[in-house]
């Protein structure tokens, strides 16, 4: 779950289909839509966000700042390979990114809660007495990123280097080179074009 949420946050920077970069959190409406999409994944980390009034510009800025820290640490995690092309000019120092994540997680004290229903897989959630849904949201996103970055799946994190792609992904099998099959198709088409152009 932490992996999904951390990648989803980083994935709000994506290629726009026209050779540019799109930011799904570019405005408050985009943040609101993303929060609705991620509601199930957010619940174990931030609790019930029904108390979260409509997102506003302040919350959007907080989430975007957290995303910048996450993408900085993703770029650090994929070294010595290059980071996503979208990040080359906007990375924080790794120390600043770590500090930003740690400050966000520390803003909401939590305790782990184990749930284990009969014949079900045990699940871990985080409980807090903090009622401010905005604080819980940002802290929960930070907590998911920290959990992913400190876990074993970080070793399989990669930046997709298909033409125009700016996403990060977790490599699921040894031969996987791209985040999605469509990126693999674009990369193969680009290689084919380059071979034929060089042969002229």
PDB file of N, CA and C in Angstrom, residues 91-187:
ATOM      1  N   UNK A  91      15.061  19.423  -8.356  1.00  0.00           N
ATOM      2  CA  UNK A  91      15.336  18.588  -7.186  1.00  0.00           C
ATOM      3  C   UNK A  91      15.832  19.418  -6.005  1.00  0.00           C
ATOM      4  N   UNK A  92      15.433  19.007  -4.825  1.00  0.00           N
ATOM      5  CA  UNK A  92      15.964  19.550  -3.579  1.00  0.00           C
ATOM      6  C   UNK A  92      17.278  18.833  -3.290  1.00  0.00           C
ATOM      7  N   UNK A  93      17.989  19.284  -2.283  1.00  0.00           N
ATOM      8  CA  UNK A  93      19.110  18.468  -1.830  1.00  0.00           C
ATOM      9  C   UNK A  93      18.497  17.261  -1.110  1.00  0.00           C
ATOM     10  N   UNK A  94      19.158  16.106  -1.143  1.00  0.00           N
ATOM     11  CA  UNK A  94      18.602  14.943  -0.451  1.00  0.00           C
ATOM     12  C   UNK A  94      18.340  15.219   1.034  1.00  0.00           C
ATOM     13  N   UNK A  95      19.229  15.965   1.679  1.00  0.00           N
ATOM     14  CA  UNK A  95      19.042  16.276   3.099  1.00  0.00           C
ATOM     15  C   UNK A  95      17.764  17.095   3.317  1.00  0.00           C
ATOM     16  N   UNK A  96      17.554  18.085   2.449  1.00  0.00           N
ATOM     17  CA  UNK A  96      16.346  18.911   2.566  1.00  0.00           C
ATOM     18  C   UNK A  96      15.093  18.075   2.320  1.00  0.00           C
ATOM     19  N   UNK A  97      15.151  17.152   1.365  1.00  0.00           N
ATOM     20  CA  UNK A  97      13.995  16.297   1.077  1.00  0.00           C
ATOM     21  C   UNK A  97      13.675  15.391   2.266  1.00  0.00           C
ATOM     22  N   UNK A  98      14.708  14.799   2.860  1.00  0.00           N
ATOM     23  CA  UNK A  98      14.505  13.945   4.033  1.00  0.00           C
ATOM     24  C   UNK A  98      13.924  14.771   5.180  1.00  0.00           C
ATOM     25  N   UNK A  99      14.470  15.955   5.414  1.00  0.00           N
ATOM     26  CA  UNK A  99      13.952  16.821   6.482  1.00  0.00           C
ATOM     27  C   UNK A  99      12.483  17.158   6.257  1.00  0.00           C
ATOM     28  N   UNK A 100      12.129  17.454   5.003  1.00  0.00           N
ATOM     29  CA  UNK A 100      10.737  17.804   4.690  1.00  0.00           C
ATOM     30  C   UNK A 100       9.802  16.633   4.990  1.00  0.00           C
ATOM     31  N   UNK A 101      10.203  15.414   4.595  1.00  0.00           N
ATOM     32  CA  UNK A 101       9.375  14.240   4.893  1.00  0.00           C
ATOM     33  C   UNK A 101       9.271  14.009   6.393  1.00  0.00           C
ATOM     34  N   UNK A 102      10.390  14.109   7.084  1.00  0.00           N
ATOM     35  CA  UNK A 102      10.371  13.859   8.528  1.00  0.00           C
ATOM     36  C   UNK A 102       9.541  14.900   9.280  1.00  0.00           C
ATOM     37  N   UNK A 103       9.606  16.158   8.863  1.00  0.00           N
ATOM     38  CA  UNK A 103       8.777  17.181   9.508  1.00  0.00           C
ATOM     39  C   UNK A 103       7.292  16.897   9.289  1.00  0.00           C
ATOM     40  N   UNK A 104       6.958  16.450   8.088  1.00  0.00           N
ATOM     41  CA  UNK A 104       5.546  16.160   7.792  1.00  0.00           C
ATOM     42  C   UNK A 104       5.044  14.983   8.613  1.00  0.00           C
ATOM     43  N   UNK A 105       5.845  13.933   8.734  1.00  0.00           N
ATOM     44  CA  UNK A 105       5.387  12.785   9.519  1.00  0.00           C
ATOM     45  C   UNK A 105       5.297  13.125  11.005  1.00  0.00           C
ATOM     46  N   UNK A 106       6.202  13.961  11.487  1.00  0.00           N
ATOM     47  CA  UNK A 106       6.225  14.313  12.913  1.00  0.00           C
ATOM     48  C   UNK A 106       5.067  15.228  13.313  1.00  0.00           C
ATOM     49  N   UNK A 107       4.417  15.844  12.346  1.00  0.00           N
ATOM     50  CA  UNK A 107       3.318  16.777  12.663  1.00  0.00           C
ATOM     51  C   UNK A 107       2.100  16.067  13.237  1.00  0.00           C
ATOM     52  N   UNK A 108       2.022  14.751  13.022  1.00  0.00           N
ATOM     53  CA  UNK A 108       0.868  13.990  13.506  1.00  0.00           C
ATOM     54  C   UNK A 108       1.367  12.736  14.211  1.00  0.00           C
ATOM     55  N   UNK A 109       1.337  12.718  15.555  1.00  0.00           N
ATOM     56  CA  UNK A 109       1.757  11.515  16.271  1.00  0.00           C
ATOM     57  C   UNK A 109       0.759  10.378  16.016  1.00  0.00           C
ATOM     58  N   UNK A 110       1.289   9.182  15.786  1.00  0.00           N
ATOM     59  CA  UNK A 110       0.440   8.026  15.473  1.00  0.00           C
ATOM     60  C   UNK A 110       0.896   6.807  16.250  1.00  0.00           C
ATOM     61  N   UNK A 111       0.023   5.820  16.294  1.00  0.00           N
ATOM     62  CA  UNK A 111       0.411   4.517  16.823  1.00  0.00           C
ATOM     63  C   UNK A 111      -0.085   3.456  15.844  1.00  0.00           C
ATOM     64  N   UNK A 112       0.657   2.368  15.693  1.00  0.00           N
ATOM     65  CA  UNK A 112       0.236   1.319  14.769  1.00  0.00           C
ATOM     66  C   UNK A 112      -0.930   0.528  15.339  1.00  0.00           C
ATOM     67  N   UNK A 113      -1.835   0.122  14.462  1.00  0.00           N
ATOM     68  CA  UNK A 113      -2.988  -0.684  14.861  1.00  0.00           C
ATOM     69  C   UNK A 113      -3.060  -1.883  13.920  1.00  0.00           C
ATOM     70  N   UNK A 114      -3.053  -3.065  14.482  1.00  0.00           N
ATOM     71  CA  UNK A 114      -3.134  -4.293  13.706  1.00  0.00           C
ATOM     72  C   UNK A 114      -4.590  -4.728  13.619  1.00  0.00           C
ATOM     73  N   UNK A 115      -5.032  -5.055  12.413  1.00  0.00           N
ATOM     74  CA  UNK A 115      -6.364  -5.639  12.198  1.00  0.00           C
ATOM     75  C   UNK A 115      -6.160  -7.011  11.577  1.00  0.00           C
ATOM     76  N   UNK A 116      -6.834  -8.020  12.145  1.00  0.00           N
ATOM     77  CA  UNK A 116      -6.657  -9.369  11.638  1.00  0.00           C
ATOM     78  C   UNK A 116      -7.968 -10.120  11.784  1.00  0.00           C
ATOM     79  N   UNK A 117      -8.751 -10.047  10.761  1.00  0.00           N
ATOM     80  CA  UNK A 117     -10.043 -10.736  10.747  1.00  0.00           C
ATOM     81  C   UNK A 117      -9.812 -12.210  10.438  1.00  0.00           C
ATOM     82  N   UNK A 118     -10.711 -13.097  10.889  1.00  0.00           N
ATOM     83  CA  UNK A 118     -10.559 -14.531  10.588  1.00  0.00           C
ATOM     84  C   UNK A 118     -10.451 -14.760   9.072  1.00  0.00           C
ATOM     85  N   UNK A 119      -9.529 -15.619   8.687  1.00  0.00           N
ATOM     86  CA  UNK A 119      -9.305 -15.984   7.281  1.00  0.00           C
ATOM     87  C   UNK A 119      -8.942 -14.787   6.400  1.00  0.00           C
ATOM     88  N   UNK A 120      -8.379 -13.752   6.978  1.00  0.00           N
ATOM     89  CA  UNK A 120      -7.964 -12.575   6.198  1.00  0.00           C
ATOM     90  C   UNK A 120      -6.489 -12.292   6.455  1.00  0.00           C
ATOM     91  N   UNK A 121      -5.918 -11.518   5.592  1.00  0.00           N
ATOM     92  CA  UNK A 121      -4.528 -11.103   5.735  1.00  0.00           C
ATOM     93  C   UNK A 121      -4.467  -9.974   6.767  1.00  0.00           C
ATOM     94  N   UNK A 122      -3.527 -10.036   7.698  1.00  0.00           N
ATOM     95  CA  UNK A 122      -3.410  -8.947   8.676  1.00  0.00           C
ATOM     96  C   UNK A 122      -3.092  -7.625   7.979  1.00  0.00           C
ATOM     97  N   UNK A 123      -3.643  -6.553   8.504  1.00  0.00           N
ATOM     98  CA  UNK A 123      -3.364  -5.231   7.945  1.00  0.00           C
ATOM     99  C   UNK A 123      -2.919  -4.295   9.057  1.00  0.00           C
ATOM    100  N   UNK A 124      -2.119  -3.326   8.660  1.00  0.00           N
ATOM    101  CA  UNK A 124      -1.620  -2.327   9.588  1.00  0.00           C
ATOM    102  C   UNK A 124      -2.200  -0.981   9.197  1.00  0.00           C
ATOM    103  N   UNK A 125      -2.731  -0.282  10.156  1.00  0.00           N
ATOM    104  CA  UNK A 125      -3.156   1.096   9.944  1.00  0.00           C
ATOM    105  C   UNK A 125      -2.531   1.939  11.046  1.00  0.00           C
ATOM    106  N   UNK A 126      -2.641   3.247  10.879  1.00  0.00           N
ATOM    107  CA  UNK A 126      -2.059   4.174  11.838  1.00  0.00           C
ATOM    108  C   UNK A 126      -3.166   4.992  12.462  1.00  0.00           C
ATOM    109  N   UNK A 127      -3.223   5.020  13.785  1.00  0.00           N
ATOM    110  CA  UNK A 127      -4.269   5.752  14.489  1.00  0.00           C
ATOM    111  C   UNK A 127      -3.667   6.995  15.128  1.00  0.00           C
ATOM    112  N   UNK A 128      -4.457   8.053  15.096  1.00  0.00           N
ATOM    113  CA  UNK A 128      -4.048   9.305  15.724  1.00  0.00           C
ATOM    114  C   UNK A 128      -5.254   9.973  16.346  1.00  0.00           C
ATOM    115  N   UNK A 129      -5.005  10.817  17.311  1.00  0.00           N
ATOM    116  CA  UNK A 129      -6.089  11.593  17.908  1.00  0.00           C
ATOM    117  C   UNK A 129      -6.205  12.974  17.275  1.00  0.00           C
ATOM    118  N   UNK A 130      -5.358  13.271  16.292  1.00  0.00           N
ATOM    119  CA  UNK A 130      -5.394  14.574  15.630  1.00  0.00           C
ATOM    120  C   UNK A 130      -6.635  14.640  14.757  1.00  0.00           C
ATOM    121  N   UNK A 131      -7.447  15.651  14.974  1.00  0.00           N
ATOM    122  CA  UNK A 131      -8.701  15.752  14.218  1.00  0.00           C
ATOM    123  C   UNK A 131      -8.549  16.523  12.910  1.00  0.00           C
ATOM    124  N   UNK A 132      -7.480  17.282  12.762  1.00  0.00           N
ATOM    125  CA  UNK A 132      -7.282  18.086  11.557  1.00  0.00           C
ATOM    126  C   UNK A 132      -6.961  17.174  10.370  1.00  0.00           C
ATOM    127  N   UNK A 133      -7.950  17.004   9.481  1.00  0.00           N
ATOM    128  CA  UNK A 133      -7.797  16.094   8.348  1.00  0.00           C
ATOM    129  C   UNK A 133      -6.691  16.538   7.404  1.00  0.00           C
ATOM    130  N   UNK A 134      -6.450  17.846   7.305  1.00  0.00           N
ATOM    131  CA  UNK A 134      -5.388  18.337   6.421  1.00  0.00           C
ATOM    132  C   UNK A 134      -4.014  17.898   6.917  1.00  0.00           C
ATOM    133  N   UNK A 135      -3.782  18.039   8.207  1.00  0.00           N
ATOM    134  CA  UNK A 135      -2.516  17.581   8.786  1.00  0.00           C
ATOM    135  C   UNK A 135      -2.355  16.074   8.613  1.00  0.00           C
ATOM    136  N   UNK A 136      -3.445  15.332   8.869  1.00  0.00           N
ATOM    137  CA  UNK A 136      -3.386  13.876   8.733  1.00  0.00           C
ATOM    138  C   UNK A 136      -3.077  13.470   7.291  1.00  0.00           C
ATOM    139  N   UNK A 137      -3.647  14.192   6.332  1.00  0.00           N
ATOM    140  CA  UNK A 137      -3.411  13.877   4.921  1.00  0.00           C
ATOM    141  C   UNK A 137      -1.937  14.031   4.558  1.00  0.00           C
ATOM    142  N   UNK A 138      -1.366  15.176   4.843  1.00  0.00           N
ATOM    143  CA  UNK A 138       0.034  15.428   4.474  1.00  0.00           C
ATOM    144  C   UNK A 138       0.954  14.478   5.242  1.00  0.00           C
ATOM    145  N   UNK A 139       0.686  14.288   6.532  1.00  0.00           N
ATOM    146  CA  UNK A 139       1.510  13.362   7.322  1.00  0.00           C
ATOM    147  C   UNK A 139       1.369  11.937   6.816  1.00  0.00           C
ATOM    148  N   UNK A 140       0.169  11.547   6.427  1.00  0.00           N
ATOM    149  CA  UNK A 140      -0.056  10.201   5.914  1.00  0.00           C
ATOM    150  C   UNK A 140       0.676   9.957   4.599  1.00  0.00           C
ATOM    151  N   UNK A 141       0.634  10.948   3.707  1.00  0.00           N
ATOM    152  CA  UNK A 141       1.382  10.823   2.447  1.00  0.00           C
ATOM    153  C   UNK A 141       2.879  10.702   2.730  1.00  0.00           C
ATOM    154  N   UNK A 142       3.370  11.513   3.642  1.00  0.00           N
ATOM    155  CA  UNK A 142       4.787  11.457   4.001  1.00  0.00           C
ATOM    156  C   UNK A 142       5.132  10.107   4.624  1.00  0.00           C
ATOM    157  N   UNK A 143       4.269   9.605   5.483  1.00  0.00           N
ATOM    158  CA  UNK A 143       4.515   8.315   6.144  1.00  0.00           C
ATOM    159  C   UNK A 143       4.583   7.188   5.110  1.00  0.00           C
ATOM    160  N   UNK A 144       3.685   7.204   4.127  1.00  0.00           N
ATOM    161  CA  UNK A 144       3.713   6.181   3.081  1.00  0.00           C
ATOM    162  C   UNK A 144       5.015   6.261   2.287  1.00  0.00           C
ATOM    163  N   UNK A 145       5.457   7.473   1.975  1.00  0.00           N
ATOM    164  CA  UNK A 145       6.710   7.639   1.228  1.00  0.00           C
ATOM    165  C   UNK A 145       7.897   7.130   2.036  1.00  0.00           C
ATOM    166  N   UNK A 146       7.928   7.462   3.325  1.00  0.00           N
ATOM    167  CA  UNK A 146       9.023   7.005   4.191  1.00  0.00           C
ATOM    168  C   UNK A 146       9.027   5.482   4.271  1.00  0.00           C
ATOM    169  N   UNK A 147       7.847   4.895   4.443  1.00  0.00           N
ATOM    170  CA  UNK A 147       7.749   3.442   4.534  1.00  0.00           C
ATOM    171  C   UNK A 147       8.259   2.782   3.249  1.00  0.00           C
ATOM    172  N   UNK A 148       7.879   3.326   2.109  1.00  0.00           N
ATOM    173  CA  UNK A 148       8.355   2.770   0.833  1.00  0.00           C
ATOM    174  C   UNK A 148       9.865   2.963   0.674  1.00  0.00           C
ATOM    175  N   UNK A 149      10.348   4.173   0.918  1.00  0.00           N
ATOM    176  CA  UNK A 149      11.768   4.471   0.711  1.00  0.00           C
ATOM    177  C   UNK A 149      12.674   3.689   1.666  1.00  0.00           C
ATOM    178  N   UNK A 150      12.171   3.346   2.841  1.00  0.00           N
ATOM    179  CA  UNK A 150      12.968   2.586   3.816  1.00  0.00           C
ATOM    180  C   UNK A 150      12.798   1.080   3.646  1.00  0.00           C
ATOM    181  N   UNK A 151      11.919   0.672   2.733  1.00  0.00           N
ATOM    182  CA  UNK A 151      11.636  -0.751   2.556  1.00  0.00           C
ATOM    183  C   UNK A 151      12.417  -1.386   1.416  1.00  0.00           C
ATOM    184  N   UNK A 152      12.262  -2.685   1.264  1.00  0.00           N
ATOM    185  CA  UNK A 152      13.039  -3.423   0.267  1.00  0.00           C
ATOM    186  C   UNK A 152      12.658  -3.106  -1.181  1.00  0.00           C
ATOM    187  N   UNK A 153      11.445  -2.641  -1.429  1.00  0.00           N
ATOM    188  CA  UNK A 153      11.022  -2.360  -2.804  1.00  0.00           C
ATOM    189  C   UNK A 153      11.734  -1.154  -3.405  1.00  0.00           C
ATOM    190  N   UNK A 154      12.329  -0.320  -2.568  1.00  0.00           N
ATOM    191  CA  UNK A 154      13.076   0.835  -3.075  1.00  0.00           C
ATOM    192  C   UNK A 154      14.180   0.393  -4.036  1.00  0.00           C
ATOM    193  N   UNK A 155      14.769  -0.782  -3.799  1.00  0.00           N
ATOM    194  CA  UNK A 155      15.847  -1.283  -4.651  1.00  0.00           C
ATOM    195  C   UNK A 155      15.377  -1.530  -6.076  1.00  0.00           C
ATOM    196  N   UNK A 156      14.075  -1.722  -6.264  1.00  0.00           N
ATOM    197  CA  UNK A 156      13.551  -1.992  -7.603  1.00  0.00           C
ATOM    198  C   UNK A 156      12.959  -0.737  -8.255  1.00  0.00           C
ATOM    199  N   UNK A 157      13.101   0.412  -7.619  1.00  0.00           N
ATOM    200  CA  UNK A 157      12.585   1.661  -8.171  1.00  0.00           C
ATOM    201  C   UNK A 157      13.420   2.077  -9.372  1.00  0.00           C
ATOM    202  N   UNK A 158      12.754   2.500 -10.433  1.00  0.00           N
ATOM    203  CA  UNK A 158      13.414   2.945 -11.650  1.00  0.00           C
ATOM    204  C   UNK A 158      12.721   4.180 -12.192  1.00  0.00           C
ATOM    205  N   UNK A 159      13.454   4.984 -12.951  1.00  0.00           N
ATOM    206  CA  UNK A 159      12.856   6.062 -13.736  1.00  0.00           C
ATOM    207  C   UNK A 159      12.624   5.510 -15.129  1.00  0.00           C
ATOM    208  N   UNK A 160      11.455   5.749 -15.683  1.00  0.00           N
ATOM    209  CA  UNK A 160      11.153   5.283 -17.035  1.00  0.00           C
ATOM    210  C   UNK A 160      11.841   6.225 -18.018  1.00  0.00           C
ATOM    211  N   UNK A 161      12.628   5.646 -18.926  1.00  0.00           N
ATOM    212  CA  UNK A 161      13.360   6.462 -19.891  1.00  0.00           C
ATOM    213  C   UNK A 161      12.836   6.296 -21.306  1.00  0.00           C
ATOM    214  N   UNK A 162      11.579   5.883 -21.413  1.00  0.00           N
ATOM    215  CA  UNK A 162      10.951   5.857 -22.732  1.00  0.00           C
ATOM    216  C   UNK A 162      10.788   7.297 -23.209  1.00  0.00           C
ATOM    217  N   UNK A 163      10.751   7.499 -24.523  1.00  0.00           N
ATOM    218  CA  UNK A 163      10.570   8.871 -25.023  1.00  0.00           C
ATOM    219  C   UNK A 163       9.355   9.542 -24.384  1.00  0.00           C
ATOM    220  N   UNK A 164       9.573  10.727 -23.889  1.00  0.00           N
ATOM    221  CA  UNK A 164       8.548  11.606 -23.298  1.00  0.00           C
ATOM    222  C   UNK A 164       8.075  11.184 -21.910  1.00  0.00           C
ATOM    223  N   UNK A 165       8.399   9.983 -21.440  1.00  0.00           N
ATOM    224  CA  UNK A 165       7.884   9.557 -20.132  1.00  0.00           C
ATOM    225  C   UNK A 165       8.714  10.178 -19.006  1.00  0.00           C
ATOM    226  N   UNK A 166       8.049  10.528 -17.912  1.00  0.00           N
ATOM    227  CA  UNK A 166       8.720  11.139 -16.761  1.00  0.00           C
ATOM    228  C   UNK A 166       8.362  10.428 -15.456  1.00  0.00           C
ATOM    229  N   UNK A 167       7.796   9.238 -15.568  1.00  0.00           N
ATOM    230  CA  UNK A 167       7.336   8.502 -14.378  1.00  0.00           C
ATOM    231  C   UNK A 167       8.446   7.673 -13.738  1.00  0.00           C
ATOM    232  N   UNK A 168       8.207   7.344 -12.460  1.00  0.00           N
ATOM    233  CA  UNK A 168       9.000   6.357 -11.743  1.00  0.00           C
ATOM    234  C   UNK A 168       8.135   5.113 -11.611  1.00  0.00           C
ATOM    235  N   UNK A 169       8.768   3.949 -11.527  1.00  0.00           N
ATOM    236  CA  UNK A 169       8.020   2.702 -11.375  1.00  0.00           C
ATOM    237  C   UNK A 169       8.860   1.705 -10.596  1.00  0.00           C
ATOM    238  N   UNK A 170       8.210   0.674 -10.091  1.00  0.00           N
ATOM    239  CA  UNK A 170       8.900  -0.419  -9.408  1.00  0.00           C
ATOM    240  C   UNK A 170       8.988  -1.578 -10.386  1.00  0.00           C
ATOM    241  N   UNK A 171      10.195  -2.011 -10.632  1.00  0.00           N
ATOM    242  CA  UNK A 171      10.467  -3.086 -11.587  1.00  0.00           C
ATOM    243  C   UNK A 171       9.889  -4.394 -11.037  1.00  0.00           C
ATOM    244  N   UNK A 172       8.964  -4.983 -11.802  1.00  0.00           N
ATOM    245  CA  UNK A 172       8.273  -6.193 -11.345  1.00  0.00           C
ATOM    246  C   UNK A 172       8.932  -7.483 -11.809  1.00  0.00           C
ATOM    247  N   UNK A 173       9.705  -7.422 -12.889  1.00  0.00           N
ATOM    248  CA  UNK A 173      10.408  -8.616 -13.369  1.00  0.00           C
ATOM    249  C   UNK A 173      11.749  -8.193 -13.973  1.00  0.00           C
ATOM    250  N   UNK A 174      12.712  -9.102 -14.062  1.00  0.00           N
ATOM    251  CA  UNK A 174      14.082  -8.724 -14.441  1.00  0.00           C
ATOM    252  C   UNK A 174      14.223  -8.010 -15.784  1.00  0.00           C
ATOM    253  N   UNK A 175      13.371  -8.305 -16.743  1.00  0.00           N
ATOM    254  CA  UNK A 175      13.527  -7.705 -18.067  1.00  0.00           C
ATOM    255  C   UNK A 175      12.714  -6.425 -18.247  1.00  0.00           C
ATOM    256  N   UNK A 176      12.000  -6.004 -17.241  1.00  0.00           N
ATOM    257  CA  UNK A 176      11.172  -4.804 -17.362  1.00  0.00           C
ATOM    258  C   UNK A 176      12.052  -3.562 -17.467  1.00  0.00           C
ATOM    259  N   UNK A 177      11.824  -2.762 -18.511  1.00  0.00           N
ATOM    260  CA  UNK A 177      12.598  -1.545 -18.716  1.00  0.00           C
ATOM    261  C   UNK A 177      11.753  -0.281 -18.630  1.00  0.00           C
ATOM    262  N   UNK A 178      10.427  -0.423 -18.761  1.00  0.00           N
ATOM    263  CA  UNK A 178       9.564   0.759 -18.829  1.00  0.00           C
ATOM    264  C   UNK A 178       8.408   0.609 -17.859  1.00  0.00           C
ATOM    265  N   UNK A 179       7.778   1.750 -17.564  1.00  0.00           N
ATOM    266  CA  UNK A 179       6.699   1.733 -16.574  1.00  0.00           C
ATOM    267  C   UNK A 179       5.433   1.062 -17.102  1.00  0.00           C
ATOM    268  N   UNK A 180       5.179   1.177 -18.417  1.00  0.00           N
ATOM    269  CA  UNK A 180       3.964   0.616 -19.012  1.00  0.00           C
ATOM    270  C   UNK A 180       4.293   0.046 -20.389  1.00  0.00           C
ATOM    271  N   UNK A 181       3.487  -0.886 -20.873  1.00  0.00           N
ATOM    272  CA  UNK A 181       3.710  -1.402 -22.221  1.00  0.00           C
ATOM    273  C   UNK A 181       3.703  -0.306 -23.291  1.00  0.00           C
ATOM    274  N   UNK A 182       2.881   0.712 -23.126  1.00  0.00           N
ATOM    275  CA  UNK A 182       2.849   1.785 -24.129  1.00  0.00           C
ATOM    276  C   UNK A 182       4.193   2.517 -24.189  1.00  0.00           C
ATOM    277  N   UNK A 183       4.877   2.637 -23.054  1.00  0.00           N
ATOM    278  CA  UNK A 183       6.216   3.256 -23.069  1.00  0.00           C
ATOM    279  C   UNK A 183       7.205   2.357 -23.803  1.00  0.00           C
ATOM    280  N   UNK A 184       7.095   1.052 -23.607  1.00  0.00           N
ATOM    281  CA  UNK A 184       7.950   0.117 -24.328  1.00  0.00           C
ATOM    282  C   UNK A 184       7.720   0.216 -25.831  1.00  0.00           C
ATOM    283  N   UNK A 185       6.453   0.341 -26.229  1.00  0.00           N
ATOM    284  CA  UNK A 185       6.144   0.487 -27.657  1.00  0.00           C
ATOM    285  C   UNK A 185       6.763   1.762 -28.218  1.00  0.00           C
ATOM    286  N   UNK A 186       6.645   2.872 -27.492  1.00  0.00           N
ATOM    287  CA  UNK A 186       7.235   4.137 -27.954  1.00  0.00           C
ATOM    288  C   UNK A 186       8.749   4.024 -28.071  1.00  0.00           C
ATOM    289  N   UNK A 187       9.375   3.352 -27.108  1.00  0.00           N
ATOM    290  CA  UNK A 187      10.835   3.199 -27.139  1.00  0.00           C
ATOM    291  C   UNK A 187      11.260   2.359 -28.337  1.00  0.00           C
TER     292      UNK A 187
END
